[in-house]
PDB file of C-alpha atoms in Angstrom:
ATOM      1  CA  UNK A   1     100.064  84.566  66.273  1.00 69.00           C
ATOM      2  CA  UNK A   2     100.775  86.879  69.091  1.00 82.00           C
ATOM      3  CA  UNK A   3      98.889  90.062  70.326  1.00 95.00           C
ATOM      4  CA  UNK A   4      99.641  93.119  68.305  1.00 97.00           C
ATOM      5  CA  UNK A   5      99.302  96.256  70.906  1.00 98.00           C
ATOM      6  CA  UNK A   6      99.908  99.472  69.488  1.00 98.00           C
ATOM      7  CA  UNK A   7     100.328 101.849  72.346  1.00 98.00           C
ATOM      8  CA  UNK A   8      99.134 102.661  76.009  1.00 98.00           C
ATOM      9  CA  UNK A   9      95.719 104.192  76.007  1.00 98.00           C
ATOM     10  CA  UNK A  10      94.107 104.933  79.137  1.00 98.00           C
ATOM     11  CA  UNK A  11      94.334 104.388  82.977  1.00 98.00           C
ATOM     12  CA  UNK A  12      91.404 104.164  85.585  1.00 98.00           C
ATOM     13  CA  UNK A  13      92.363 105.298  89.002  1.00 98.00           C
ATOM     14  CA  UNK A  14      90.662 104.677  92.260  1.00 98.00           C
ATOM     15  CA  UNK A  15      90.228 107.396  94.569  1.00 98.00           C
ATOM     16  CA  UNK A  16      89.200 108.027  97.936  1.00 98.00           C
ATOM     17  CA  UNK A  17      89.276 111.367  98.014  1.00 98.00           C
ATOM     18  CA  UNK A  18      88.273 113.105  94.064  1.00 98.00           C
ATOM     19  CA  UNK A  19      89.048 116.683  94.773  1.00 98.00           C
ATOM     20  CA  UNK A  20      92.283 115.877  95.289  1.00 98.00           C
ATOM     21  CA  UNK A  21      92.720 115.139  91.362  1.00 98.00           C
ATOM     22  CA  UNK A  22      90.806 118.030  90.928  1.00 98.00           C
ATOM     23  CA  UNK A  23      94.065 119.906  91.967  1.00 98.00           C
ATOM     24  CA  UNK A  24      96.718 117.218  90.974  1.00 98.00           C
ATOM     25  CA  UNK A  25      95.406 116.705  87.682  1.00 98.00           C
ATOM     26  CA  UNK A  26      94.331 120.253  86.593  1.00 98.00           C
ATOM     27  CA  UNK A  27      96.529 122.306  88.704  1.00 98.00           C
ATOM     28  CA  UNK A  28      99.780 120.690  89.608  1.00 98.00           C
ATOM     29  CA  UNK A  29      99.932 118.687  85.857  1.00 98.00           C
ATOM     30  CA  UNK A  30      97.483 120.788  83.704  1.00 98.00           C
ATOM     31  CA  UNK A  31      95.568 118.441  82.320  1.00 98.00           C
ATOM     32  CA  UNK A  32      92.690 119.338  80.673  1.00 98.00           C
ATOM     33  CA  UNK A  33      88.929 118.448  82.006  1.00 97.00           C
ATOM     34  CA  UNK A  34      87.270 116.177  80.047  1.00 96.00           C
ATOM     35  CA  UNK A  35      83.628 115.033  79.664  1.00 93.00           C
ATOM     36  CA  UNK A  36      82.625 111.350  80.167  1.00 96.00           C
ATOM     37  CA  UNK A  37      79.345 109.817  80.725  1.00 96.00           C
ATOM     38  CA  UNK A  38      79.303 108.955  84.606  1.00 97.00           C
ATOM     39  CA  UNK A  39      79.105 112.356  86.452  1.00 97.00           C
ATOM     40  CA  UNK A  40      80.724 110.521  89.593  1.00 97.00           C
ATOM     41  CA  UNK A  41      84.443 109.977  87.822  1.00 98.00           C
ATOM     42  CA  UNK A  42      86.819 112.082  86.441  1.00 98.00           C
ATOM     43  CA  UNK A  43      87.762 112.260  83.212  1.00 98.00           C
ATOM     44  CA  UNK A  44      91.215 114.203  81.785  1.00 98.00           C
ATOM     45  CA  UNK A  45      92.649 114.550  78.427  1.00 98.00           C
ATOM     46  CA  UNK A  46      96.001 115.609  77.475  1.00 98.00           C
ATOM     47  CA  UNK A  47      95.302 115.210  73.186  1.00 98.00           C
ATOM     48  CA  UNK A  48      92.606 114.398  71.299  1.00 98.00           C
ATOM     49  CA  UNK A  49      91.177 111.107  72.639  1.00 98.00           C
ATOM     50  CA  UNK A  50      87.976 111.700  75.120  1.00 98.00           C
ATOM     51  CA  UNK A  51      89.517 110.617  78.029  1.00 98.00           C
ATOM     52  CA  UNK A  52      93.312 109.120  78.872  1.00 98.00           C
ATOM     53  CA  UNK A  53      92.680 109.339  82.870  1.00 98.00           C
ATOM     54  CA  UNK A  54      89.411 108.415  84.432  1.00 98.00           C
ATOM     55  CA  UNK A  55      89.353 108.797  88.095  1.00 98.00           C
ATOM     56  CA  UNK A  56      86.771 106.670  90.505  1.00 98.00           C
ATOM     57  CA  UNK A  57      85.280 106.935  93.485  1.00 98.00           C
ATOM     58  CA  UNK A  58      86.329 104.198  95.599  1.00 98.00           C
ATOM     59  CA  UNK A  59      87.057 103.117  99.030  1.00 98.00           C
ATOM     60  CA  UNK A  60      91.046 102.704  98.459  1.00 97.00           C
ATOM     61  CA  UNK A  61      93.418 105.409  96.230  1.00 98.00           C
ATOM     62  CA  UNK A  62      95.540 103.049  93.468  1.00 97.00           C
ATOM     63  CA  UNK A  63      95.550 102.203  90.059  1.00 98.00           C
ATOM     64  CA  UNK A  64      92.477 100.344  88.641  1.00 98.00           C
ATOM     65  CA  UNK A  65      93.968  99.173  85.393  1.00 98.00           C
ATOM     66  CA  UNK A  66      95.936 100.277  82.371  1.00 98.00           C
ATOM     67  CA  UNK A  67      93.949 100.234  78.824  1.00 98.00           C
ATOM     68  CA  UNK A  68      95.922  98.840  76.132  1.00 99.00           C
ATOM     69  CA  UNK A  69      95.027  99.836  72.614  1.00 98.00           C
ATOM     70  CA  UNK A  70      95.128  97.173  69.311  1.00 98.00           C
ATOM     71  CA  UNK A  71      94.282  97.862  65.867  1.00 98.00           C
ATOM     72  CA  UNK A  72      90.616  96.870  65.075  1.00 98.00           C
ATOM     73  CA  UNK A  73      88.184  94.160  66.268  1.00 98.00           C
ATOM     74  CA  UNK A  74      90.518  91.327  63.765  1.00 98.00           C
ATOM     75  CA  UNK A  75      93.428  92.475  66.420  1.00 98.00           C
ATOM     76  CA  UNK A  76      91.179  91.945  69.312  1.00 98.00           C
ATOM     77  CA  UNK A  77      89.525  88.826  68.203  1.00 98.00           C
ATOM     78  CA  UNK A  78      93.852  87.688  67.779  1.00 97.00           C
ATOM     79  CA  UNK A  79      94.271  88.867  71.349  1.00 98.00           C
ATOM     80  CA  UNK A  80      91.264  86.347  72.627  1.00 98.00           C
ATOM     81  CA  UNK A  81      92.999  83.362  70.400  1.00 97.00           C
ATOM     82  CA  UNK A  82      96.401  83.646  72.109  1.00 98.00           C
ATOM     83  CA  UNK A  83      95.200  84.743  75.678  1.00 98.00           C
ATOM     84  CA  UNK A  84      92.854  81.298  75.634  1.00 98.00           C
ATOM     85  CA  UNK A  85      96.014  79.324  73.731  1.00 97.00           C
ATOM     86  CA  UNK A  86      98.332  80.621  76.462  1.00 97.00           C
ATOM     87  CA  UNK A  87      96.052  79.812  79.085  1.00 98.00           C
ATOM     88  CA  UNK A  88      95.081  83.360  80.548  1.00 98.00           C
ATOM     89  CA  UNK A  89      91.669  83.719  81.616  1.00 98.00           C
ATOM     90  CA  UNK A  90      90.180  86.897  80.267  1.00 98.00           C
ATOM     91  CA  UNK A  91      86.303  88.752  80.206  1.00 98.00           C
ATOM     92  CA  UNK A  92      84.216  90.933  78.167  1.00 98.00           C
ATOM     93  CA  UNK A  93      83.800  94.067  78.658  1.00 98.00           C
ATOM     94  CA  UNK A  94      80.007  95.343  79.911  1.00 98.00           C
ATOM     95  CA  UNK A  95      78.216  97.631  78.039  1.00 98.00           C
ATOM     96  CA  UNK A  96      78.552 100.250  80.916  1.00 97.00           C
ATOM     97  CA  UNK A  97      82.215  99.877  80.629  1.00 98.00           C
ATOM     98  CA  UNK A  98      82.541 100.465  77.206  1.00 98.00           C
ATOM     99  CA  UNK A  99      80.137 103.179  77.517  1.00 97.00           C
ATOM    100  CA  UNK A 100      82.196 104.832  80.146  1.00 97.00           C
ATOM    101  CA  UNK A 101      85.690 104.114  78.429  1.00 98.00           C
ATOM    102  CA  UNK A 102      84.150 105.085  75.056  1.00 98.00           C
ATOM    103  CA  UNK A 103      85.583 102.232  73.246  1.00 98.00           C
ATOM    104  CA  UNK A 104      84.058  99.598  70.831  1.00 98.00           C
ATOM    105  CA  UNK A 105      85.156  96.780  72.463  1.00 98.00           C
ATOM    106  CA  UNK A 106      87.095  95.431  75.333  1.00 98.00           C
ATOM    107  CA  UNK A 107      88.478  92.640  77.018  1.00 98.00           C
ATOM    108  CA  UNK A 108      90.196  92.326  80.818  1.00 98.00           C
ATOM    109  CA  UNK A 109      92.737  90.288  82.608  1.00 98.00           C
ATOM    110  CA  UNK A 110      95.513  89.996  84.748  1.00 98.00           C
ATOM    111  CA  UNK A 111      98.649  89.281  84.856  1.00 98.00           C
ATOM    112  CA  UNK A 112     100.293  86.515  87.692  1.00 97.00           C
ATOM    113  CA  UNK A 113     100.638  89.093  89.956  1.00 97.00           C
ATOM    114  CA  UNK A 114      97.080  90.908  90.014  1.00 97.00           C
ATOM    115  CA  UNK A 115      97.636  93.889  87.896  1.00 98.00           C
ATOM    116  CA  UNK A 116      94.674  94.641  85.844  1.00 98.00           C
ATOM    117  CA  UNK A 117      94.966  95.037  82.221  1.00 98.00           C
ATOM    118  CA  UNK A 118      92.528  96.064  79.565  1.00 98.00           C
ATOM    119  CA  UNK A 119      92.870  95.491  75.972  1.00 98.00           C
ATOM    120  CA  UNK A 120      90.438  97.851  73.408  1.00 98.00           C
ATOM    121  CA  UNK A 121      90.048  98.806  70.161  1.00 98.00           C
ATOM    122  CA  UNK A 122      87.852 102.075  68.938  1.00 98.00           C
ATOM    123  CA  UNK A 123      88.606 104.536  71.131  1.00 98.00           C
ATOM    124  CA  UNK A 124      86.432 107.587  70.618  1.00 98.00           C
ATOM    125  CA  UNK A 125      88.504 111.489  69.409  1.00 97.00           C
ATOM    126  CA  UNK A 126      86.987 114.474  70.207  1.00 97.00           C
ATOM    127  CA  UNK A 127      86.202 117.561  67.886  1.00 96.00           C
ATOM    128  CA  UNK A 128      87.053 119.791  70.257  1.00 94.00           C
ATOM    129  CA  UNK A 129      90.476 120.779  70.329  1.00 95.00           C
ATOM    130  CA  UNK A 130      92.198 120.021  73.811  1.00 97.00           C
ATOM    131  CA  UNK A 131      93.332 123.174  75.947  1.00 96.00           C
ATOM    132  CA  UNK A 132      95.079 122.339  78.562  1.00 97.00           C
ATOM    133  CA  UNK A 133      95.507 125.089  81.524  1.00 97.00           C
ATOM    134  CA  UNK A 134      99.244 126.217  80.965  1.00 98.00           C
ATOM    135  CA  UNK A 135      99.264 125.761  76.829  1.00 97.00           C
ATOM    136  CA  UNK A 136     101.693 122.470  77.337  1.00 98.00           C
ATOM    137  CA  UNK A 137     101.599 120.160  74.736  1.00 98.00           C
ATOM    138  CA  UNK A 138     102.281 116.194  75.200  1.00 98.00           C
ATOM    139  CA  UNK A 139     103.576 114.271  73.235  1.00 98.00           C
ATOM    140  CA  UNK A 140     101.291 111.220  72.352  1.00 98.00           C
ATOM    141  CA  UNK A 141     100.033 109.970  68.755  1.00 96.00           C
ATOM    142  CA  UNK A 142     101.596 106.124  68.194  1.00 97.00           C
ATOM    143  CA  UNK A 143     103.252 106.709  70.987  1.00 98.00           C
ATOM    144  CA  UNK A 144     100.280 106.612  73.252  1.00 98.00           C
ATOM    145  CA  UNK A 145      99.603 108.638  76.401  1.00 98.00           C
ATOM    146  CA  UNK A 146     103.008 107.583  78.231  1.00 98.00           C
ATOM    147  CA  UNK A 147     104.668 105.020  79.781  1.00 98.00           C
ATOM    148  CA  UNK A 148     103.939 102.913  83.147  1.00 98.00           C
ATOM    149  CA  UNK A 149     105.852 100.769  85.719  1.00 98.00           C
ATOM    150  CA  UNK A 150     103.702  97.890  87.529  1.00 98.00           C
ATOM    151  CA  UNK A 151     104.600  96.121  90.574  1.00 97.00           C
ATOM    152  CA  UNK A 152     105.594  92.284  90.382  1.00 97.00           C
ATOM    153  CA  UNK A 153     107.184  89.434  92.104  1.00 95.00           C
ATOM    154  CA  UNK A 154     108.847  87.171  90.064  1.00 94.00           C
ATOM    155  CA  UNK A 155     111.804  89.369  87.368  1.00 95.00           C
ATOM    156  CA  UNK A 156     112.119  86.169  85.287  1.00 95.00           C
ATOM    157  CA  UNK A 157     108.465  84.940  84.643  1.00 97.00           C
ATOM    158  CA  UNK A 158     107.732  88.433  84.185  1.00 98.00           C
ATOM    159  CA  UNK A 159     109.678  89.442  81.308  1.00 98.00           C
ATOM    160  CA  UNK A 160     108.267  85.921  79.651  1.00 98.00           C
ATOM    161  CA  UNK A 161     104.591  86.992  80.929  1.00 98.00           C
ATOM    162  CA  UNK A 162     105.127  90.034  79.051  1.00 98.00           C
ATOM    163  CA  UNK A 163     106.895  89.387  76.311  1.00 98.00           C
ATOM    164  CA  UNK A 164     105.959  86.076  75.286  1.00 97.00           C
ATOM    165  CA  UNK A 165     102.338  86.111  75.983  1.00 97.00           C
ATOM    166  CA  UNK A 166     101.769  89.910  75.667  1.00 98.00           C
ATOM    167  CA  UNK A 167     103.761  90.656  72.721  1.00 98.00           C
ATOM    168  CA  UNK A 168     105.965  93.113  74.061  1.00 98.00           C
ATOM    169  CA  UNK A 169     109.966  93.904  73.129  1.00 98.00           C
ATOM    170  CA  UNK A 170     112.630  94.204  75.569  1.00 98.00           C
ATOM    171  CA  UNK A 171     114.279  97.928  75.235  1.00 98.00           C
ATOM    172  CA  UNK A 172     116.603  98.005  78.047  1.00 97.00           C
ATOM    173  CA  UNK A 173     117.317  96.023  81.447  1.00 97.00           C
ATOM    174  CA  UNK A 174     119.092  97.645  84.709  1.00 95.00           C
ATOM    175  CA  UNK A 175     119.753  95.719  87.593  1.00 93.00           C
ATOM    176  CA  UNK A 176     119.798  96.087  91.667  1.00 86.00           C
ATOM    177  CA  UNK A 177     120.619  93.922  94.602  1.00 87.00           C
ATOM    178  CA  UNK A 178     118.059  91.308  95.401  1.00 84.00           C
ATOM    179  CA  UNK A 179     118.918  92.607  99.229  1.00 84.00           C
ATOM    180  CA  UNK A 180     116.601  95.689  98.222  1.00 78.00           C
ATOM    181  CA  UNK A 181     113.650  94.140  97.292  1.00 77.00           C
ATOM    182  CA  UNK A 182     114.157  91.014 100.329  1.00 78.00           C
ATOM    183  CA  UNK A 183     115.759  88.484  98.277  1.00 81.00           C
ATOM    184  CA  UNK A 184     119.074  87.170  99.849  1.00 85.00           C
ATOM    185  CA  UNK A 185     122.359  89.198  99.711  1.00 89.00           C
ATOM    186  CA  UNK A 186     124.705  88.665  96.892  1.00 88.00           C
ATOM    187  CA  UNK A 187     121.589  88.072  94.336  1.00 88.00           C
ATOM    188  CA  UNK A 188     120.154  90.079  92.042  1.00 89.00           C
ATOM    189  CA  UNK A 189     116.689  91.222  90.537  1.00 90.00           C
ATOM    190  CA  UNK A 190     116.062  92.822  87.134  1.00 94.00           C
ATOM    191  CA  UNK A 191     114.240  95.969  85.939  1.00 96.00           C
ATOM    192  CA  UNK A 192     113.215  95.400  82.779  1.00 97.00           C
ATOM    193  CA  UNK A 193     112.024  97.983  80.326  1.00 98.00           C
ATOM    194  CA  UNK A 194     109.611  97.019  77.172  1.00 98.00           C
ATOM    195  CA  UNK A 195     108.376  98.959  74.242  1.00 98.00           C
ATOM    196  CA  UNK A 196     105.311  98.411  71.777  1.00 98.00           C
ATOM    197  CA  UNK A 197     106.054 101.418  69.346  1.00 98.00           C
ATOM    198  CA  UNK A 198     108.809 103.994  68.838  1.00 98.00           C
ATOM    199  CA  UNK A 199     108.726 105.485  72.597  1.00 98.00           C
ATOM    200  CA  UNK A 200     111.601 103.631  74.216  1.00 98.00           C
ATOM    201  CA  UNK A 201     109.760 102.132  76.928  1.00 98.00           C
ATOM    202  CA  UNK A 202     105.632 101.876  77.543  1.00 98.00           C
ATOM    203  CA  UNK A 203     105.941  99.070  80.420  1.00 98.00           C
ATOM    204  CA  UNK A 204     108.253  98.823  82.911  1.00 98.00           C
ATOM    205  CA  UNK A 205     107.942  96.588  85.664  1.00 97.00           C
ATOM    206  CA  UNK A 206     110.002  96.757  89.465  1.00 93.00           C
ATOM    207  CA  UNK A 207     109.984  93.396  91.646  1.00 93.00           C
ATOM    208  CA  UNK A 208     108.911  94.627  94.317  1.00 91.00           C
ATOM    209  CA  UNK A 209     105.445  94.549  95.742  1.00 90.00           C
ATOM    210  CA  UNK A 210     103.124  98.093  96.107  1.00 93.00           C
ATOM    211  CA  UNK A 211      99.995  98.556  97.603  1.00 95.00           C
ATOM    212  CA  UNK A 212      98.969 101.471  94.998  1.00 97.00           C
ATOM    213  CA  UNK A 213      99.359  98.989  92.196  1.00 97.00           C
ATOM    214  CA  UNK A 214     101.490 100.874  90.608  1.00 98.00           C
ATOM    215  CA  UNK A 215     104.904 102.657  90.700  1.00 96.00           C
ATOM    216  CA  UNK A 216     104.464 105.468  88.391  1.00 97.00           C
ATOM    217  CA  UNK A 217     102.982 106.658  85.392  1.00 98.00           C
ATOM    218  CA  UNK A 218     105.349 109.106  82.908  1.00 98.00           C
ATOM    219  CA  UNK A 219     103.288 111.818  80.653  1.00 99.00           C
ATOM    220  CA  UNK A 220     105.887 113.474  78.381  1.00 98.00           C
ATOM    221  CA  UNK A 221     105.571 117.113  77.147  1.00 98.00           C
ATOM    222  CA  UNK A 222     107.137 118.518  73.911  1.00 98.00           C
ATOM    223  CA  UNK A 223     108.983 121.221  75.505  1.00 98.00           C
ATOM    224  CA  UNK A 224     111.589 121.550  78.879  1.00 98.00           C
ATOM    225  CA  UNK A 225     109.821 124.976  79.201  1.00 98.00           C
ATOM    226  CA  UNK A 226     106.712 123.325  80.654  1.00 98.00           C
ATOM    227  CA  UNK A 227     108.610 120.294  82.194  1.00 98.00           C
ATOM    228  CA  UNK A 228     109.739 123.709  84.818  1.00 98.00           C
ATOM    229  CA  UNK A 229     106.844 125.252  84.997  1.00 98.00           C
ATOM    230  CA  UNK A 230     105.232 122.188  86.166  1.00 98.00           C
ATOM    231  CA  UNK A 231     107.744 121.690  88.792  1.00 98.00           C
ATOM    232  CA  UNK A 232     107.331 125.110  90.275  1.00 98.00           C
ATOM    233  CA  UNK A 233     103.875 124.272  90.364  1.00 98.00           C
ATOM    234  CA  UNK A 234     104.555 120.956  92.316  1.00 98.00           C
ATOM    235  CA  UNK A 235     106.059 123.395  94.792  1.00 97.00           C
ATOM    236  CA  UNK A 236     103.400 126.152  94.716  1.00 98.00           C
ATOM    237  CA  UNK A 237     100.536 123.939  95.617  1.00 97.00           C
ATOM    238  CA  UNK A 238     102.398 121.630  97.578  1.00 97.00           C
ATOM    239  CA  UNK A 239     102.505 118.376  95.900  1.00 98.00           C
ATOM    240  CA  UNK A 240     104.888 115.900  97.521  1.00 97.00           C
ATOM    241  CA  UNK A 241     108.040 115.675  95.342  1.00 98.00           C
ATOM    242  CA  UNK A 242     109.583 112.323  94.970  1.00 97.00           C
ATOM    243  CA  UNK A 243     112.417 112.563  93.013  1.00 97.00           C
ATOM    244  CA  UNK A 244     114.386 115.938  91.531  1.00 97.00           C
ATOM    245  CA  UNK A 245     114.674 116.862  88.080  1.00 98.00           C
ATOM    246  CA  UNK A 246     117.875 114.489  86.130  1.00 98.00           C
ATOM    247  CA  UNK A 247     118.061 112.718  82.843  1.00 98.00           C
ATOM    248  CA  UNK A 248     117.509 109.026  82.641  1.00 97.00           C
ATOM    249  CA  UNK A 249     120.283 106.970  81.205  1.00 96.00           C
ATOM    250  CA  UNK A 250     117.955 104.364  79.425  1.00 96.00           C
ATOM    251  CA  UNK A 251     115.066 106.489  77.646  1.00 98.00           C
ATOM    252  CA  UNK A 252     117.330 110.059  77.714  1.00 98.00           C
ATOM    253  CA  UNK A 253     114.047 111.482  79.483  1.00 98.00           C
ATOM    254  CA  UNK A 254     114.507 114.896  80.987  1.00 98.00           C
ATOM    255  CA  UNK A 255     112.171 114.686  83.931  1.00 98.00           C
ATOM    256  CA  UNK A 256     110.956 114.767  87.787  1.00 98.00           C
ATOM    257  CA  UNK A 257     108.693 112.523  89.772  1.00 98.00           C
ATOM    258  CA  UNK A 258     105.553 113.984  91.900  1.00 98.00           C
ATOM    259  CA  UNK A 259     103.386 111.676  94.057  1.00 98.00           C
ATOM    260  CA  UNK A 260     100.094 111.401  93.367  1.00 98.00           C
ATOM    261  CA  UNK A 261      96.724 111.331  95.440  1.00 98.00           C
ATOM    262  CA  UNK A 262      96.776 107.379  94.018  1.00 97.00           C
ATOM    263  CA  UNK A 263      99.989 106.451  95.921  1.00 97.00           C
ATOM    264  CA  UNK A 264     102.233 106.441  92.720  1.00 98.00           C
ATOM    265  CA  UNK A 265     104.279 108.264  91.420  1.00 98.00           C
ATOM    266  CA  UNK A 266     103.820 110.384  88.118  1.00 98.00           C
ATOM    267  CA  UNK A 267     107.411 111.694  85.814  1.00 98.00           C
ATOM    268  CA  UNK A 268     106.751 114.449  84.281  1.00 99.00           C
ATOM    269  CA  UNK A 269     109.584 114.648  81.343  1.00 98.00           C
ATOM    270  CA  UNK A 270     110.585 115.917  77.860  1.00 98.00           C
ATOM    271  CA  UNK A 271     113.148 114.877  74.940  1.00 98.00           C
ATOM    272  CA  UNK A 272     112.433 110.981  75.215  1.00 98.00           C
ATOM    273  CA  UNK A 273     114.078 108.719  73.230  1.00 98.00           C
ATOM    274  CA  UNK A 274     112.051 107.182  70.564  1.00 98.00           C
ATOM    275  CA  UNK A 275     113.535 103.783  68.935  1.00 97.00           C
ATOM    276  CA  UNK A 276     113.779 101.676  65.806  1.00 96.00           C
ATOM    277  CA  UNK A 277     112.676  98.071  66.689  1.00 93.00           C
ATOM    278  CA  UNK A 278     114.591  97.076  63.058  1.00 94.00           C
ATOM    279  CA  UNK A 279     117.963  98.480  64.659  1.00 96.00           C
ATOM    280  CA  UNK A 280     117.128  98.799  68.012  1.00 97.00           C
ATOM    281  CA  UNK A 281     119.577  96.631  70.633  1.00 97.00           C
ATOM    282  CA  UNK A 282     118.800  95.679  74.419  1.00 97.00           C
ATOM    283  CA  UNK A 283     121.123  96.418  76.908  1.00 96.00           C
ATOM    284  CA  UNK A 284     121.887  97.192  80.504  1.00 96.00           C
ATOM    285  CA  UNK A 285     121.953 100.211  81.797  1.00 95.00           C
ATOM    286  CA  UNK A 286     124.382 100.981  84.285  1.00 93.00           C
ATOM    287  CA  UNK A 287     122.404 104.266  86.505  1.00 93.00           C
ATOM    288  CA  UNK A 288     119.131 104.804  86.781  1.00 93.00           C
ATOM    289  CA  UNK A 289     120.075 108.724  85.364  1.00 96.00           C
ATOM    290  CA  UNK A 290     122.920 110.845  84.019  1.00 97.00           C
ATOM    291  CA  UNK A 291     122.192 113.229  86.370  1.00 98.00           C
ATOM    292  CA  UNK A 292     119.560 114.467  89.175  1.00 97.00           C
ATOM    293  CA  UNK A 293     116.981 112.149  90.155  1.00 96.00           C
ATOM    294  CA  UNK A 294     117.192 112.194  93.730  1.00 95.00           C
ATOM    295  CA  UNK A 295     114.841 110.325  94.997  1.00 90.00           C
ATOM    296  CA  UNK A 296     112.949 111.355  98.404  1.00 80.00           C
ATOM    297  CA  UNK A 297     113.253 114.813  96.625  1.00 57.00           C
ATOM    298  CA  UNK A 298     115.763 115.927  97.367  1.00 48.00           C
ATOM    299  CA  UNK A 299     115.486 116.429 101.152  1.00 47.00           C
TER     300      UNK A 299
END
């Protein structure tokens, strides 16, 4: 038995400052506003599921934890068998917090290294078609709402972690010099890249410690047309740029980086590579990109 999870579904933000999403979210990446039940948060959609981002008032700015979607309550109920058989301490969700995340059930844990994660089933749809603000269309269904990359500190008991306990697949692995995340010269630390469903990668993880939680969060849009418009809107409203528009080697993705009001990064990116786990082989990518990327934006 091992847990079965289908895509990425949600993440929950904590903000200090919520009109700043107000122009990140809806201006800079044209999300659409969504509804939820706690007037205090945020709530943004990008297809038809009631919420994908929830923003919270808080006292820091950094990811709160990434919802990750299973079947049906038999998946779940699988999920609470191998968690307790692999020794990983997890709770129920309250009523208020599967109000708020308008799911039927939910459990929480972490992983070794403090990032939250949330596992659900029952995610409520809306009826109302989404409209985002500059008619861009992402590209979600079984591939969920993206992709993220979480901070740890141990490469090897990571990829186990994540794969053993987790269920999820190694995709694709690049490496760097341990000197760059503090390890002693001549070593080296792994990126490793992990997939649930046919979008190359939905996990990522960096070895390197970050105080926002999180490294960044990828949304993908079904056109390049919208991938530019959203970058001259990055510049128009003044968004700090992190890395310039390139292609990435592993997942193909046509894309740029913006910083967020969370301390992470979002990509923004089209053309992604999607994957067949029956034919599908890992291996290591030798660049991060075929081009572009520059990172510090190009300054």
């Amino acid at each position: 038995m091992t847990i079965d999870i289908k895509s990425m579904g949600y993440i929950r933000v904590a903000s200090t400052d919520l009109s700043q999403w107000t122009t990140f979210a809806g201006k800079v990446l044209g999300l659409a506003e969504g509804r939820g039940p706690n007037p205090e948060n945020q709530y943004w959609r990008i297809d038809a599921v009631s919420a994908r981002i929830v923003v919270v008032p808080s006292d820091v700015d950094q990811l709160q934890a990434t919802g990750w979607e299973v079947a049906d309550h038999v998946a779940l109920q699988n999920a609470r068998v191998h968690l307790k058989q692999a020794g990983v301490v997890f709770e129920e969700g309250t009523p208020d917090e599967l109000a708020d995340r308008r799911v039927q059930e939910l459990i929480r844990f972490t992983d070794p290294w403090d990032n939250v994660f949330e596992l659900f089933h029952g995610i409520t749809y809306e009826s109302r078609p989404v409209v985002t603000p500059y008619a861009a269309t992402f590209v979600t269904a079984d591939q969920g709402m993206g992709h993220i990359v979480i901070p740890v500190l141990d490469d090897v008991e990571a990829l186990r972690f994540y794969t053993e306990v987790l269920g999820f697949r190694l995709r694709d692995s690049m490496s760097m010099p341990g000197e760059f995340v503090g390890k002693e010269p001549g070593s080296k630390v792994w990126l490793r890249f992990l997939g649930v469903n046919p979008r190359h990668h939905s996990l990522a993880f960096l070895p390197m410690p970050n105080p926002s939680k999180c490294v960044h969060v990828m949304l993908e849009v079904d056109k390049l047309d919208h991938v530019g418009r959203a970058l001259e809107r990055v510049k128009k409203f003044g968004a700090p740029l992190s890395a310039t528009l390139g292609r990435h080697m592993n997942d193909e993705m046509v894309s740029f980086y913006v910083k967020s009001p969370g301390g992470f990064d979002v990509e923004f990116g089209c053309e992604g590579l999607q994957v067949d786990d029956a034919r599908w082989v890992a291996r290591e990518s030798t660049a991060v990109s075929y081009w572009g990327h520059t990172f510090g934006g190009g300054q």
